[in-house]
PDB file of C-alpha atoms in Angstrom:
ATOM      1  CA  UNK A   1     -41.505 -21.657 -41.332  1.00 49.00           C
ATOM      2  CA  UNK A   2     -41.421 -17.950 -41.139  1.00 45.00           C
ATOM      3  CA  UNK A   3     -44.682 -17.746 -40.074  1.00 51.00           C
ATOM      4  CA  UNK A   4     -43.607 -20.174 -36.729  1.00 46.00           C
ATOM      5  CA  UNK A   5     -40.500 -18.212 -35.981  1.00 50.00           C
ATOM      6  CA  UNK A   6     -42.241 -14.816 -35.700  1.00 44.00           C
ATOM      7  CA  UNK A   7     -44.436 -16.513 -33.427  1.00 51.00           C
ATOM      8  CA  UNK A   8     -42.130 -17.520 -31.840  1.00 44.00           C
ATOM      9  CA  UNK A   9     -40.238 -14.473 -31.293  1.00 49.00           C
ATOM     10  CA  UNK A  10     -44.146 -13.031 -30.268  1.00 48.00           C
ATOM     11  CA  UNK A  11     -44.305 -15.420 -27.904  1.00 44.00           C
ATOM     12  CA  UNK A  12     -40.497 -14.794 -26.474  1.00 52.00           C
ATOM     13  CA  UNK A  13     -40.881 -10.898 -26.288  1.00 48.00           C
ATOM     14  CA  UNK A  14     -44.335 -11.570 -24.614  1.00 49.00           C
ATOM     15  CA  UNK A  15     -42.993 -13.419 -22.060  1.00 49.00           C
ATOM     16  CA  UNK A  16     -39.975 -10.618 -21.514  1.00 50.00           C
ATOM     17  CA  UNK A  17     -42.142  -7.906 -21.576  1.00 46.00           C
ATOM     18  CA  UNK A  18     -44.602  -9.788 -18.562  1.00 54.00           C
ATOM     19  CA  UNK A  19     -41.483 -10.860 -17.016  1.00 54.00           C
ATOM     20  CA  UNK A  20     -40.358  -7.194 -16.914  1.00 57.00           C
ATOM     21  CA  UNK A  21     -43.973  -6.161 -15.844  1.00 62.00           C
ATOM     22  CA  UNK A  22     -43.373  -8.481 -13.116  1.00 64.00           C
ATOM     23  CA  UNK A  23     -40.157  -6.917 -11.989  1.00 64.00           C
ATOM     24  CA  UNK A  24     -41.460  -3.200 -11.457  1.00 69.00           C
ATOM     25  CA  UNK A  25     -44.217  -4.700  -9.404  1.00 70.00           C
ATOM     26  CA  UNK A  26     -41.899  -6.705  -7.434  1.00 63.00           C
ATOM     27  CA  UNK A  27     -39.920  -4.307  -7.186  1.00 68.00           C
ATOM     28  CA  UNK A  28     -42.134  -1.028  -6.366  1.00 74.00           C
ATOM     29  CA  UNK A  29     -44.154  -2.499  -3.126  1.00 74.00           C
ATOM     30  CA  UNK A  30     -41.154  -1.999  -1.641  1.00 77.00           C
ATOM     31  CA  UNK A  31     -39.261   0.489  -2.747  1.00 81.00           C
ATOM     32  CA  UNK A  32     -41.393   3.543  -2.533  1.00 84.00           C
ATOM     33  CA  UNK A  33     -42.321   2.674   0.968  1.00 85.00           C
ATOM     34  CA  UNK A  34     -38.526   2.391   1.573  1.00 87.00           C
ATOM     35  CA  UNK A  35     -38.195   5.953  -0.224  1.00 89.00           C
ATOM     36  CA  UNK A  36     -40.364   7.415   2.167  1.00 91.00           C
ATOM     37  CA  UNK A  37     -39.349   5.711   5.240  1.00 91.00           C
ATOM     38  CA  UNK A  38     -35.583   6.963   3.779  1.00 91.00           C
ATOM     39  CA  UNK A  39     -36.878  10.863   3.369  1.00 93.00           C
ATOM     40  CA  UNK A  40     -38.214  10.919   6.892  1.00 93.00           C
ATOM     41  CA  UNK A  41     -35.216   9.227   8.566  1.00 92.00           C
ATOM     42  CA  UNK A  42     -33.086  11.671   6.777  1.00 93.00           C
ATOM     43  CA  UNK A  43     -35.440  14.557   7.822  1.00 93.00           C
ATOM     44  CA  UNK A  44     -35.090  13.452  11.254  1.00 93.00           C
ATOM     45  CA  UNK A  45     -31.247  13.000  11.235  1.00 92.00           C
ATOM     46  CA  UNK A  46     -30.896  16.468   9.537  1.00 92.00           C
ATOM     47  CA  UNK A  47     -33.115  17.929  12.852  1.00 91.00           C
ATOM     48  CA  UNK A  48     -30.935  16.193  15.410  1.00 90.00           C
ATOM     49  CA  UNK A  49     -28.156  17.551  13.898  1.00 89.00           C
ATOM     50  CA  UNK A  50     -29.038  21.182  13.080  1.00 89.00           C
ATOM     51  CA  UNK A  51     -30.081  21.835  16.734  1.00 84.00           C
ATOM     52  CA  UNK A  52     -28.002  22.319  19.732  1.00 85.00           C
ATOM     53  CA  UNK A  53     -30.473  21.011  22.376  1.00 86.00           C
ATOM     54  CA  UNK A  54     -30.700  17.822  20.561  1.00 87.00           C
ATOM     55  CA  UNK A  55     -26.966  17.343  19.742  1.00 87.00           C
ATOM     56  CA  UNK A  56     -25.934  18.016  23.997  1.00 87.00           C
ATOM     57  CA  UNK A  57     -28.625  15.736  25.043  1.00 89.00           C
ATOM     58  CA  UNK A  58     -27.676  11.801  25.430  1.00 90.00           C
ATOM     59  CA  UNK A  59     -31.103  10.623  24.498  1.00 89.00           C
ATOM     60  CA  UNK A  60     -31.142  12.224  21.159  1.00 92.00           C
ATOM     61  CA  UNK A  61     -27.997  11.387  20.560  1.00 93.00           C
ATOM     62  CA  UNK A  62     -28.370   7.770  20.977  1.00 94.00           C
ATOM     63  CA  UNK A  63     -31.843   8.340  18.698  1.00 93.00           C
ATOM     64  CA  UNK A  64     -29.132   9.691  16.365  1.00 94.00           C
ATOM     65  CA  UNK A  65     -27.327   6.575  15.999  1.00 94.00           C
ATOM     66  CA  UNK A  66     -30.596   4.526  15.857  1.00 94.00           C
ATOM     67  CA  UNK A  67     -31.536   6.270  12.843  1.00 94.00           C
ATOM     68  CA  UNK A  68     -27.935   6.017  11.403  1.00 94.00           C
ATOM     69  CA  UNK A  69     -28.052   2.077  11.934  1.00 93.00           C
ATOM     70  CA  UNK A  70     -31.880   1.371  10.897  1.00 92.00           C
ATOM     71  CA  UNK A  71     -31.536   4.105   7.631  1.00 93.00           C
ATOM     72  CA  UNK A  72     -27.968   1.773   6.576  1.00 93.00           C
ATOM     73  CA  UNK A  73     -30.045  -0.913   7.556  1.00 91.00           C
ATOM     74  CA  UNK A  74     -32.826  -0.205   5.287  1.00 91.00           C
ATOM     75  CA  UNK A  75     -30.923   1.037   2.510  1.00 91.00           C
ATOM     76  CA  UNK A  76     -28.607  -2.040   2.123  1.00 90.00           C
ATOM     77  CA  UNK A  77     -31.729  -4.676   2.684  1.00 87.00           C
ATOM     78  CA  UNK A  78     -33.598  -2.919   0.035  1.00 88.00           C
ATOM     79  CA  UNK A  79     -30.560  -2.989  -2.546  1.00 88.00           C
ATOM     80  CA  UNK A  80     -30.111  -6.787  -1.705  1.00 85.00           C
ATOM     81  CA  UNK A  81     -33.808  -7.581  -2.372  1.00 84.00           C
ATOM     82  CA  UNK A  82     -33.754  -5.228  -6.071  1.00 83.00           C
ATOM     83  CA  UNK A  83     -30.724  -7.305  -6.520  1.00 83.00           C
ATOM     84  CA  UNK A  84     -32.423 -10.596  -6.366  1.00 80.00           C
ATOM     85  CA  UNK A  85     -35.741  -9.121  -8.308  1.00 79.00           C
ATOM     86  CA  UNK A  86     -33.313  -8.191 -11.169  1.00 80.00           C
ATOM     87  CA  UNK A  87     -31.992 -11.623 -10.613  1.00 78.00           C
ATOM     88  CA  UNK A  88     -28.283 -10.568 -10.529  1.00 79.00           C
ATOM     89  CA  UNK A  89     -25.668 -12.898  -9.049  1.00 82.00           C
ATOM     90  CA  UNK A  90     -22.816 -11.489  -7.226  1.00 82.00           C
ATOM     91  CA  UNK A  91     -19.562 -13.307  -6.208  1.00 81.00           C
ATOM     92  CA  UNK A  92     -19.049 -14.314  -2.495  1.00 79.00           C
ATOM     93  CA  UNK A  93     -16.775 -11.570  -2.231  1.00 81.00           C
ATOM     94  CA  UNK A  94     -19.176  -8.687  -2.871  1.00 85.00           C
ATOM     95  CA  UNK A  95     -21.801 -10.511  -1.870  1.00 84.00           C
ATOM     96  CA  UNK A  96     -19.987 -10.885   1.482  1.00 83.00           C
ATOM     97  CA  UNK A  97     -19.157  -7.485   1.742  1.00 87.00           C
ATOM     98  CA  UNK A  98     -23.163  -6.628   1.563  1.00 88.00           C
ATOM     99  CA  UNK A  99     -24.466  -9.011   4.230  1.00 86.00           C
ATOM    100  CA  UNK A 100     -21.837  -8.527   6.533  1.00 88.00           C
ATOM    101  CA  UNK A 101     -22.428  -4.775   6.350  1.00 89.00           C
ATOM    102  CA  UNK A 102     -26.077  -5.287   6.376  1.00 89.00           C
ATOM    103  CA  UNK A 103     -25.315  -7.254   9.978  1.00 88.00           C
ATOM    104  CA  UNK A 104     -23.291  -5.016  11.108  1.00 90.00           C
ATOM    105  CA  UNK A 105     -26.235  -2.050  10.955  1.00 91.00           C
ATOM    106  CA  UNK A 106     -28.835  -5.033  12.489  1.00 89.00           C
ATOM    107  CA  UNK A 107     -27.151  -5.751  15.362  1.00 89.00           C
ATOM    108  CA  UNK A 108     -26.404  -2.143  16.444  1.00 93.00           C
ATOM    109  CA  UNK A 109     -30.304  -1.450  16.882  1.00 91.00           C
ATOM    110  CA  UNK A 110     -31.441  -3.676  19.640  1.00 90.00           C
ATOM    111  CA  UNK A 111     -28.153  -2.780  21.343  1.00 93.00           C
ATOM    112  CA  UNK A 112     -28.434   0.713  21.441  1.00 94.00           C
ATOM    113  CA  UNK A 113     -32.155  -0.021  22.379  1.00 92.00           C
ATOM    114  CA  UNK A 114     -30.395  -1.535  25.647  1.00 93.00           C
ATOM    115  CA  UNK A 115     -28.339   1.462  26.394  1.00 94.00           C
ATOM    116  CA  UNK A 116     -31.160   3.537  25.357  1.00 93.00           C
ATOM    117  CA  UNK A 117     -33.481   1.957  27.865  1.00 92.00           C
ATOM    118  CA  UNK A 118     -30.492   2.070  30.743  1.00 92.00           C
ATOM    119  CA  UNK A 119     -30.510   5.587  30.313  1.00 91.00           C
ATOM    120  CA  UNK A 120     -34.459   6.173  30.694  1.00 89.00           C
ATOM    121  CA  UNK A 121     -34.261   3.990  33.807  1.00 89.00           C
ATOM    122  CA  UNK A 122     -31.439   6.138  34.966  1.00 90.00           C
ATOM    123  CA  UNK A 123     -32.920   9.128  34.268  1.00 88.00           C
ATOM    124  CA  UNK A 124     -36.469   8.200  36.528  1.00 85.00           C
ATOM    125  CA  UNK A 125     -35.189   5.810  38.684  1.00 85.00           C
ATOM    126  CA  UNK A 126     -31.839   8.033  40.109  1.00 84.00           C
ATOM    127  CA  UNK A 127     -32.998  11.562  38.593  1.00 82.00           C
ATOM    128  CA  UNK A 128     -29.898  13.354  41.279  1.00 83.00           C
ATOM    129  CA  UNK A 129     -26.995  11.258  39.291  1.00 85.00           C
ATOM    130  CA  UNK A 130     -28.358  11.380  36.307  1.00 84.00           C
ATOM    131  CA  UNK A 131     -26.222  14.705  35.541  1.00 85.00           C
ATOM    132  CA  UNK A 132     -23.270  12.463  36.253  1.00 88.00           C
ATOM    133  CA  UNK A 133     -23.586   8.966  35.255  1.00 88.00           C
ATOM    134  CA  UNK A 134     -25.450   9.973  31.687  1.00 88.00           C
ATOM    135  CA  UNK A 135     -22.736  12.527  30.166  1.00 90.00           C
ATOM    136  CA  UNK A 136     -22.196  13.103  26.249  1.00 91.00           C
ATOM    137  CA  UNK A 137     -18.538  11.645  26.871  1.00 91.00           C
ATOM    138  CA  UNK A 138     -19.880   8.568  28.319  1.00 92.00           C
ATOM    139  CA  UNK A 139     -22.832   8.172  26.021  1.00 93.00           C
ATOM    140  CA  UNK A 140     -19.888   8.688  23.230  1.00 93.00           C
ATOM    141  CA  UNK A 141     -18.634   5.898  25.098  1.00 95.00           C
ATOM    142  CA  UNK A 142     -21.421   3.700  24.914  1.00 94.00           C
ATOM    143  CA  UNK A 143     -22.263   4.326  21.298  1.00 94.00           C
ATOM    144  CA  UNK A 144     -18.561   2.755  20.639  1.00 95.00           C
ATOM    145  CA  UNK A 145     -19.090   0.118  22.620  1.00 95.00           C
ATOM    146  CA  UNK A 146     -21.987  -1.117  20.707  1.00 94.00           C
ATOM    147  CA  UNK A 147     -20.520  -0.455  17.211  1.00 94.00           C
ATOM    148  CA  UNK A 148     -17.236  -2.381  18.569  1.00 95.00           C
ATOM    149  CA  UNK A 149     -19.794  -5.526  19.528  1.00 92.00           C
ATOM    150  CA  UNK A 150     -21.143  -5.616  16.176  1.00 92.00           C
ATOM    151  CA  UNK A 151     -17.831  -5.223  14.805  1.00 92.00           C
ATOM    152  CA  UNK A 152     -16.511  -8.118  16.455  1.00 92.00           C
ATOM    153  CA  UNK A 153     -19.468 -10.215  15.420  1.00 88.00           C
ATOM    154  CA  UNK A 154     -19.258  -9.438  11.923  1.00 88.00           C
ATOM    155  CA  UNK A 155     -15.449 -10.357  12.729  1.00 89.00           C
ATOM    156  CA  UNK A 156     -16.421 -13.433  13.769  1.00 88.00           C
ATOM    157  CA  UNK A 157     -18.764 -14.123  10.430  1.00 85.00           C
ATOM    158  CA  UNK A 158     -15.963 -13.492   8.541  1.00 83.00           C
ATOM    159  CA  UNK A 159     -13.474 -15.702  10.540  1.00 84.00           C
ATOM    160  CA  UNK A 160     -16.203 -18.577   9.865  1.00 81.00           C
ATOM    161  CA  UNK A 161     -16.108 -17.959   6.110  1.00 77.00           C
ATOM    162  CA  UNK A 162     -12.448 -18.014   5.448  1.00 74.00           C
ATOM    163  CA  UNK A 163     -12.176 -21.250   6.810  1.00 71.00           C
ATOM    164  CA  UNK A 164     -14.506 -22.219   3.597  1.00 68.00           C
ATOM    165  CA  UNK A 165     -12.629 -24.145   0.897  1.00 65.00           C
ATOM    166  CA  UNK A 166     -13.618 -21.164  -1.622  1.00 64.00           C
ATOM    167  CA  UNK A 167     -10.777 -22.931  -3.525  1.00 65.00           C
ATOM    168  CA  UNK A 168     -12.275 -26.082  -4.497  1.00 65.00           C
ATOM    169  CA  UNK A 169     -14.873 -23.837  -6.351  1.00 67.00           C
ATOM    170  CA  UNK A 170     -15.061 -23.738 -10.257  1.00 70.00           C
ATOM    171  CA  UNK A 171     -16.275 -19.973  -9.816  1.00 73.00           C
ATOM    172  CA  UNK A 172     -16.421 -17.447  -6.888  1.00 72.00           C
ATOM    173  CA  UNK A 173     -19.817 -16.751  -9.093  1.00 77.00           C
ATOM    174  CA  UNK A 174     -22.583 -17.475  -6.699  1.00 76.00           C
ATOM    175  CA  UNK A 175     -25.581 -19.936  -8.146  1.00 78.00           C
ATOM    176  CA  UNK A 176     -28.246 -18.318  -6.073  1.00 78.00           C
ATOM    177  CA  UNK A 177     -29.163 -14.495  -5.139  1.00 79.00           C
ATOM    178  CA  UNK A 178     -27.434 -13.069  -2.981  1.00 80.00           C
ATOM    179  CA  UNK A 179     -28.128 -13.659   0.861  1.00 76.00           C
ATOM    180  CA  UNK A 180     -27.794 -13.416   4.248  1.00 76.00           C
ATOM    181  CA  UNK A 181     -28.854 -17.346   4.557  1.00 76.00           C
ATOM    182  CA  UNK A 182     -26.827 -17.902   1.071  1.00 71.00           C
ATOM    183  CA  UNK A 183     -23.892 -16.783   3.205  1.00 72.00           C
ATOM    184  CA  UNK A 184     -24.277 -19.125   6.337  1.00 69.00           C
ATOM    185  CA  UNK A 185     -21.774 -21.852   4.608  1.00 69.00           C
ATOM    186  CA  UNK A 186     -21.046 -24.618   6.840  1.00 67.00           C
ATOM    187  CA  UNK A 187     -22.927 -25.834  10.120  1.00 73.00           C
ATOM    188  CA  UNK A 188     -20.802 -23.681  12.163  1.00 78.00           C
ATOM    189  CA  UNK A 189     -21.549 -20.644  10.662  1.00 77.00           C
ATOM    190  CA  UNK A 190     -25.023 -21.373  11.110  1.00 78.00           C
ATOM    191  CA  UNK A 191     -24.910 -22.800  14.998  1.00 83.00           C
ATOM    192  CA  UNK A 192     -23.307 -19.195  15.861  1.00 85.00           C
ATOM    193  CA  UNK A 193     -25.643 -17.021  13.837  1.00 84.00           C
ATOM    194  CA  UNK A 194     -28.323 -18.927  15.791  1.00 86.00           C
ATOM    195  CA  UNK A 195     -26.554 -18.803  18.915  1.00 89.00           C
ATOM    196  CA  UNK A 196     -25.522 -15.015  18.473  1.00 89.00           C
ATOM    197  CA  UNK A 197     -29.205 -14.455  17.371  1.00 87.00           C
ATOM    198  CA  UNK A 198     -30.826 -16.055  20.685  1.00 91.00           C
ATOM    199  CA  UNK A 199     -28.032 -14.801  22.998  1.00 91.00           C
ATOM    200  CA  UNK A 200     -28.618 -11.057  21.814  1.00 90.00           C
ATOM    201  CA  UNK A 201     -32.769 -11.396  21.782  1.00 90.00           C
ATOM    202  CA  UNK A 202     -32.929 -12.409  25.383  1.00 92.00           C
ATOM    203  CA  UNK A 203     -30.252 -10.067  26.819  1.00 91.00           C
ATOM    204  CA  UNK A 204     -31.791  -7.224  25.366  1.00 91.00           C
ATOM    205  CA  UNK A 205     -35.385  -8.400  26.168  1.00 92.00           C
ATOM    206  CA  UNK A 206     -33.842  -8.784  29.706  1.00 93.00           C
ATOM    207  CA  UNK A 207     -32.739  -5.468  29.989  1.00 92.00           C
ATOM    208  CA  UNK A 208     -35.566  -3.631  28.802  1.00 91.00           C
ATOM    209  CA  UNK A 209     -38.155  -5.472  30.270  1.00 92.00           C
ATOM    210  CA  UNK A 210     -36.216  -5.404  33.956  1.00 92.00           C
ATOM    211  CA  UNK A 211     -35.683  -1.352  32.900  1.00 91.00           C
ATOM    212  CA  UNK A 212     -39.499  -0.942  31.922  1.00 90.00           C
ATOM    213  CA  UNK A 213     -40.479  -3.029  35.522  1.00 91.00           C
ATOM    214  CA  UNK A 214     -38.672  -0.372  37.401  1.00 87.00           C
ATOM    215  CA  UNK A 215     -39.831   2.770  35.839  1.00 86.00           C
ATOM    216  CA  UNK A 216     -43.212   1.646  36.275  1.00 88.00           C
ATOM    217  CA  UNK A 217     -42.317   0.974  40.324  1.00 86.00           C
ATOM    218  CA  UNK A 218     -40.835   4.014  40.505  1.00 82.00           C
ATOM    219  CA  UNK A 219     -43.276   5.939  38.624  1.00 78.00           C
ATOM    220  CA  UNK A 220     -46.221   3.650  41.158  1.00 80.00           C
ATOM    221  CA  UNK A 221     -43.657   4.767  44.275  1.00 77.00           C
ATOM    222  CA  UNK A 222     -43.631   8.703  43.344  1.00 65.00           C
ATOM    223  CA  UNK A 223     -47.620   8.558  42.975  1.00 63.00           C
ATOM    224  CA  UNK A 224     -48.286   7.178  46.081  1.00 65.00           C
ATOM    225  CA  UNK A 225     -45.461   9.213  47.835  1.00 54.00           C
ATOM    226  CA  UNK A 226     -47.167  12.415  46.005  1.00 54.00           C
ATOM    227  CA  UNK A 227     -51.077  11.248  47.315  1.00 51.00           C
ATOM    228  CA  UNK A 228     -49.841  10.522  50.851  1.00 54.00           C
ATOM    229  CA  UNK A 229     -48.326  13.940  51.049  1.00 51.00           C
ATOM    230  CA  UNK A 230     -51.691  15.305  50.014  1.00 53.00           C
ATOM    231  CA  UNK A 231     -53.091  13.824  52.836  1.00 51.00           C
TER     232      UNK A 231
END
């Protein structure tokens, strides 16, 4: 009888220690790749900050708020996913809180990729007004704009989860690891993040590809004007 229990408890710690094993592998594909990622986005935000030609130019400052977005971006994904490794449960509360905050920083990147791209076209397509249109005060402007988007969207999210019956719940304990999919409860909630997902993919593809097309004629136009002049 002895004998079977401390095989037992061989076989139990085993198991633990493999599970464990399992865990740090898991668990370090990703995170020192996120580490590193994190050291150079840091690196770069420190540079855009410490130098003056970076911080009055519109460009780097919407690179600036890129990096902000993507690095909170990055950080809370990679949190989430130890999370779930560790196989922690949260409560829909604080599990909320996460995904919400972890949409928030997703949407701002393609949209300041829009502005970003609005302000190249401006910049080669009507180089005499670029002065005036593309100021820091109305790239300061922009910036809000964006954040206030995503703001409302995550507004929206949350709108969509309060009308939940949380109250017919034993538990606010969730059963699974924490999500952004755990959080879509209800058809609704899912029909708008699809909806809000689509709508913001092809505006944004819109803009930059229409913004790519004319650089590229104006760029063409300038060549030719340049060779003709030559002749």
């Amino acid at each position: 009888m002895l004998s079977a229990n401390l095989s037992l408890n061989n076989v139990t710690a085993g198991a633990q220690y493999q599970g464990l094993l399992e865990r740090l592998l898991f668990s370090s594909v990703t995170s020192v790749p996120c580490c590193i990622f994190f050291f150079i986005n840091v690196t770069m935000l420190f540079t855009l900050r410490s130098k003056a030609v970076f911080r009055e130019s519109s460009r780097y400052i919407l690179l600036y708020n890129l990096l902000v977005a993507d690095t909170m971006q990055m950080t809370l994904s990679q949190l989430m996913y130890l999370l779930a490794v560790c196989r922690t449960r949260l409560s829909y509360p604080v599990c909320g809180l996460l995904v919400m905050l972890v949409k928030l920083t997703n949407e701002v990147s393609p949209l300041t990729l829009v502005v970003m791209s609005l302000e190249r076209y401006v910049a080669v397509c009507q180089p005499l007004r670029h002065a005036t249109i593309i100021t820091i005060t109305n790239t300061a402007l922009a910036i809000i704009v964006v954040w206030a988007i995503s703001s409302l969207n995550v507004l929206v999210r949350v709108l969509l989860l309060l009308d939940f019956p949380f109250e017919n719940l034993d538990t606010l304990q969730m059963k699974d690891f924490c999500s952004d999919i755990a959080m879509l409860i209800g058809l609704v909630s899912d029909d708008y993040d699809k909806a809000y997902t689509c709508f913001v993919f092809v505006s944004a593809t819109v803009v930059i590809t229409s913004t790519y097309i004319g650089v590229m004629v104006a760029a063409r136009s300038a060549s030719t004007d340049k060779a003709s002049a030559h002749v």
